[in-house]
């Protein structure tokens, strides 16, 4: 049974049982605890905590959630059970049914016949575990389902009590295991051997809320959840391995094709030896995880989610090279994994080009880094041999790992080729210190679920009615006041307070658009509202200062949006849609939105793209955007279902968890169609001019466009015009001729600078005779080592070195020059033909000198250059060069 069918049978089973099918959320959600969604219940957390009422008719739902867990990336492939990406099929009940319902649903699907839509598993091969004191669950399994008592085992908190690892929902659980047979381990059930007995489904009876604590079993239970809930998770990949009759998840229809491709690319064979098999599994696992992360908008970077993606992609490249690959590999791996995953995730088809572009760009950058790391290794290995040692430093091995991305196995292999051992213990010690720092940092960043309990009652029972799409003022009643995180009944002049209203025309910050500014007024009372935030997507919290009078709970008030603020914000937000549409026209569909910010008169738009935009592209984007403004395109909003919106071609934002009903903003028919909950102008001409300021990089594979809209755009253009007029007056040239006039002046300046540089080089060359007087004899060689005055560039060094080497022609001479140039120390080594014939290699001398000045470099035997960062080591480096030559 193919994985796609396994997914379909799961969803059909629970839909027939009255559950609402919920699409997988993005791997990226706004959650303070998580880099990525790591469990099927994460998108439903507000319902479990009681912060929101679930929008499902029967109080039940089912989903197949994309998940990524990256705590133990190094363990991937070492065993065959661990994946960084996996699909968690789950069913959820928010007070509708509890233990018996969850157990019955799972058992019926697993053991039901294929003809009836089940998986057809042999019930005699299924074992279950329950929490130590959960007699209720044990009795349901034995009395209601018929599982023999001998196949029901009780385990402790570490195994059968579930939580997210941070404060939040938790509860005892019951796990279902499949006996894979005696060839996989010893008898005795999962309590004895959880390799033979493979866990396939976890049923969590979520009824408690946990507090702070560490580990799986050392936290406090702080209370009951509002309702007894069910959260289950069935591992799709593990069930696929069982139903497809293969040994592990890497042999299934989703991952085995990548391994087959890796065999073709590398020439190695899967199954030949454990070390190679680990590398094959790393390639397969990380290719899928990397592809899914790119699909959901992640781009490689040096922090957060982007760092995880970068690390995964580089591990693929390293593993492929260690298996024998010599060229680029990621495009082939990504193509295969997209083919296997598209049946379950059709949206991949629209992102294939973008996914390949991001992956290949990262691979090419890493291959250059790999080259630099190899150079660092060669230098360190040479130093090791020069000292007579046979062991490569563990600290140096860690530097290669941490700075250059070298895995220890690559360093071990290269060291063996160089005739060296590696201080693995020293490397592990350095790695241990890094892990401890990372663990402490990670612990510091885990805050648990933000305490929003003070708002819970209003979220559940009195959500705010937003009327701001059509109104800028509204009559409302104060239904809540919060000060310093505590519910209060009144606020006086000078107080900062959060005001909760039953009705509000003020937009709460979302989708990149900042919250509205405005006032809340009543007889003798004025509050200045400086921000509006949304709690649980249902409650508007107005952050305000009481300017005069006082406010009481239950008081009737008038709410007024600052019309200028709203006008400017709607102009900027609608302009963002136009810029996005123009961007995709110019760059193609691979330029996908990665974030935005809109405030009155200004917009910032981030998008996934790997190349810097040209001036011509920017000009075209600005032209298309302003043509759309000039065309007075109608701006329409449509309330519809998520499925209908997708059929319309509406684009969705990464990281947003959309409900079943969505709002589509359509501008000019097909020109721009996006899912958006923001406020917008009535027609595009109301935006006014849009001034595209430029674009910049915000990380690997991510770019940013900034622009002004409306009057801010007009003011920008006015300043630019004034600047141009001022330049025209200064240069005594008409404005339209400024580019040519400035170009002429620039050419004159370059010519003057070139003439000065020539004079400078002539002056340096004239000093050559004096410098040669400082040359010394070192064995068979005449050697000149000299530091020239600061500010001499690398190019000038080469000119002087070439001249001095020519003056030494006819005898074995070596010239070594250096000069501080800003924060760099360029240096050069030149050798005469006679010196080269005696075995001198300028590149080797550059490498030797580099070690003393924290530098690097290279070149040919007769001339080589480098650059360092530590001028203090120069004299010692010069001495080392002379000693090296004297000893020949």
CSV table of C-alpha atoms in Angstrom, one decimal, residues 93-256:
chain,number,residue,atom,x,y,z
A,93,UNK,CA,-11.6,15.5,20.3
A,94,UNK,CA,-12.3,18.7,22.2
A,95,UNK,CA,-14.6,17.3,24.9
A,96,UNK,CA,-16.6,15.1,22.4
A,97,UNK,CA,-15.2,11.7,23.4
A,98,UNK,CA,-12.5,10.5,25.6
A,99,UNK,CA,-10.5,7.2,26.1
A,100,UNK,CA,-13.0,4.6,24.9
A,101,UNK,CA,-13.7,6.6,21.7
A,102,UNK,CA,-10.0,7.2,20.9
A,103,UNK,CA,-9.1,3.5,21.5
A,104,UNK,CA,-12.0,2.2,19.4
A,105,UNK,CA,-11.3,4.5,16.5
A,106,UNK,CA,-7.6,3.5,16.3
A,107,UNK,CA,-8.3,-0.2,16.7
A,108,UNK,CA,-11.0,-0.2,14.0
A,109,UNK,CA,-8.7,1.5,11.5
A,110,UNK,CA,-5.7,-0.6,12.2
A,111,UNK,CA,-7.4,-4.0,12.2
A,112,UNK,CA,-10.3,-3.2,9.8
A,113,UNK,CA,-10.2,-5.1,6.4
A,114,UNK,CA,-8.8,-3.5,3.3
A,115,UNK,CA,-12.2,-3.8,1.7
A,116,UNK,CA,-13.8,-1.7,4.5
A,117,UNK,CA,-11.1,1.0,4.3
A,118,UNK,CA,-8.9,-0.3,7.1
A,119,UNK,CA,-5.2,-1.3,7.1
A,120,UNK,CA,-5.8,-5.0,7.7
A,121,UNK,CA,-3.2,-5.5,10.4
A,122,UNK,CA,-3.2,-8.8,12.3
A,123,UNK,CA,-4.7,-8.0,15.8
A,124,UNK,CA,-2.5,-10.8,17.2
A,125,UNK,CA,0.6,-8.8,16.4
A,126,UNK,CA,-0.5,-5.6,18.2
A,127,UNK,CA,0.6,-4.8,21.7
A,128,UNK,CA,-0.5,-1.7,23.8
A,129,UNK,CA,1.0,0.2,26.7
A,130,UNK,CA,-0.8,2.4,29.3
A,131,UNK,CA,0.3,4.7,32.0
A,132,UNK,CA,1.1,3.1,35.4
A,133,UNK,CA,-2.1,3.9,37.2
A,134,UNK,CA,-4.5,4.2,34.2
A,135,UNK,CA,-6.8,1.3,35.1
A,136,UNK,CA,-9.5,2.8,32.9
A,137,UNK,CA,-7.5,2.6,29.7
A,138,UNK,CA,-6.3,-0.9,30.6
A,139,UNK,CA,-9.8,-2.1,31.2
A,140,UNK,CA,-11.1,-0.6,27.9
A,141,UNK,CA,-8.3,-2.4,26.0
A,142,UNK,CA,-9.0,-5.7,27.7
A,143,UNK,CA,-12.8,-5.7,28.2
A,144,UNK,CA,-14.0,-3.6,25.3
A,145,UNK,CA,-11.4,-4.3,22.6
A,146,UNK,CA,-10.4,-7.8,23.6
A,147,UNK,CA,-6.6,-7.4,23.8
A,148,UNK,CA,-5.3,-10.1,26.1
A,149,UNK,CA,-3.9,-8.8,29.4
A,150,UNK,CA,-0.5,-10.3,28.5
A,151,UNK,CA,-0.2,-7.9,25.6
A,152,UNK,CA,-1.1,-4.8,27.8
A,153,UNK,CA,1.9,-3.3,29.6
A,154,UNK,CA,2.1,-0.5,32.1
A,155,UNK,CA,5.0,2.0,31.8
A,156,UNK,CA,6.0,5.1,33.7
A,157,UNK,CA,5.9,8.8,33.2
A,158,UNK,CA,8.9,8.9,30.9
A,159,UNK,CA,7.2,6.6,28.4
A,160,UNK,CA,3.5,7.0,28.8
A,161,UNK,CA,2.8,10.6,29.9
A,162,UNK,CA,2.8,13.1,27.1
A,163,UNK,CA,3.7,16.8,27.1
A,164,UNK,CA,5.4,19.2,24.6
A,165,UNK,CA,8.4,19.5,26.9
A,166,UNK,CA,7.3,23.0,28.0
A,167,UNK,CA,4.4,24.3,30.1
A,168,UNK,CA,1.1,23.5,28.4
A,169,UNK,CA,-1.3,20.7,27.8
A,170,UNK,CA,-0.4,17.2,28.9
A,171,UNK,CA,-1.9,13.9,30.0
A,172,UNK,CA,-1.4,10.1,30.2
A,173,UNK,CA,-1.2,8.2,27.0
A,174,UNK,CA,-1.7,4.7,25.5
A,175,UNK,CA,0.6,3.5,22.8
A,176,UNK,CA,0.0,0.9,20.1
A,177,UNK,CA,3.0,-1.3,19.0
A,178,UNK,CA,3.4,-3.8,16.1
A,179,UNK,CA,5.4,-7.0,16.6
A,180,UNK,CA,7.7,-7.2,13.7
A,181,UNK,CA,8.7,-10.8,14.5
A,182,UNK,CA,11.5,-12.7,16.3
A,183,UNK,CA,14.1,-11.8,13.6
A,184,UNK,CA,14.0,-8.2,14.9
A,185,UNK,CA,14.6,-8.9,18.6
A,186,UNK,CA,13.6,-10.8,21.7
A,187,UNK,CA,10.1,-11.5,22.9
A,188,UNK,CA,8.4,-9.8,25.8
A,189,UNK,CA,6.6,-6.8,24.3
A,190,UNK,CA,7.7,-3.1,24.0
A,191,UNK,CA,8.8,-3.0,27.7
A,192,UNK,CA,11.5,-5.5,26.7
A,193,UNK,CA,12.4,-4.5,23.1
A,194,UNK,CA,11.1,-1.4,21.4
A,195,UNK,CA,13.0,-2.3,18.2
A,196,UNK,CA,11.1,-5.5,17.5
A,197,UNK,CA,7.9,-4.0,18.8
A,198,UNK,CA,7.5,-0.8,16.8
A,199,UNK,CA,5.4,2.0,18.1
A,200,UNK,CA,2.9,3.1,15.5
A,201,UNK,CA,0.2,5.2,17.3
A,202,UNK,CA,0.1,7.3,20.5
A,203,UNK,CA,-3.2,8.1,22.0
A,204,UNK,CA,-2.9,11.0,24.4
A,205,UNK,CA,-5.7,11.5,27.0
A,206,UNK,CA,-5.1,15.2,27.3
A,207,UNK,CA,-6.7,16.5,30.5
A,208,UNK,CA,-4.0,18.3,32.5
A,209,UNK,CA,-1.8,21.3,32.2
A,210,UNK,CA,1.9,21.1,33.2
A,211,UNK,CA,4.2,23.7,34.7
A,212,UNK,CA,7.9,24.2,34.5
A,213,UNK,CA,10.4,21.3,34.7
A,214,UNK,CA,13.0,19.4,32.8
A,215,UNK,CA,13.0,16.0,31.2
A,216,UNK,CA,10.0,13.8,30.4
A,217,UNK,CA,9.1,13.1,34.0
A,218,UNK,CA,10.2,15.9,36.3
A,219,UNK,CA,7.5,18.6,35.9
A,220,UNK,CA,4.6,19.7,38.1
A,221,UNK,CA,1.0,19.2,37.1
A,222,UNK,CA,-0.6,22.6,37.8
A,223,UNK,CA,-4.2,21.8,37.1
A,224,UNK,CA,-7.0,20.5,34.8
A,225,UNK,CA,-7.7,21.6,31.3
A,226,UNK,CA,-11.2,23.1,30.7
A,227,UNK,CA,-12.2,19.9,29.0
A,228,UNK,CA,-11.0,16.3,28.6
A,229,UNK,CA,-9.5,16.1,25.2
A,230,UNK,CA,-8.1,13.5,22.8
A,231,UNK,CA,-4.9,14.0,20.8
A,232,UNK,CA,-3.6,11.1,18.8
A,233,UNK,CA,-0.6,10.6,16.5
A,234,UNK,CA,-0.1,7.8,14.1
A,235,UNK,CA,3.3,7.7,12.4
A,236,UNK,CA,2.5,7.5,8.7
A,237,UNK,CA,6.1,6.5,7.7
A,238,UNK,CA,6.2,3.6,10.2
A,239,UNK,CA,2.8,2.3,9.1
A,240,UNK,CA,4.0,2.5,5.5
A,241,UNK,CA,7.1,0.4,6.4
A,242,UNK,CA,4.8,-2.3,7.9
A,243,UNK,CA,2.2,-2.3,5.1
A,244,UNK,CA,4.9,-2.3,2.4
A,245,UNK,CA,6.7,-5.2,4.0
A,246,UNK,CA,10.1,-3.4,4.2
A,247,UNK,CA,12.6,-3.4,7.0
A,248,UNK,CA,12.5,0.3,7.9
A,249,UNK,CA,11.2,3.7,6.8
A,250,UNK,CA,14.1,4.3,4.5
A,251,UNK,CA,12.9,1.4,2.3
A,252,UNK,CA,9.5,2.9,1.7
A,253,UNK,CA,8.2,4.4,-1.5
A,254,UNK,CA,9.0,7.9,-0.3
A,255,UNK,CA,12.7,7.6,0.6
A,256,UNK,CA,14.1,4.5,-1.2
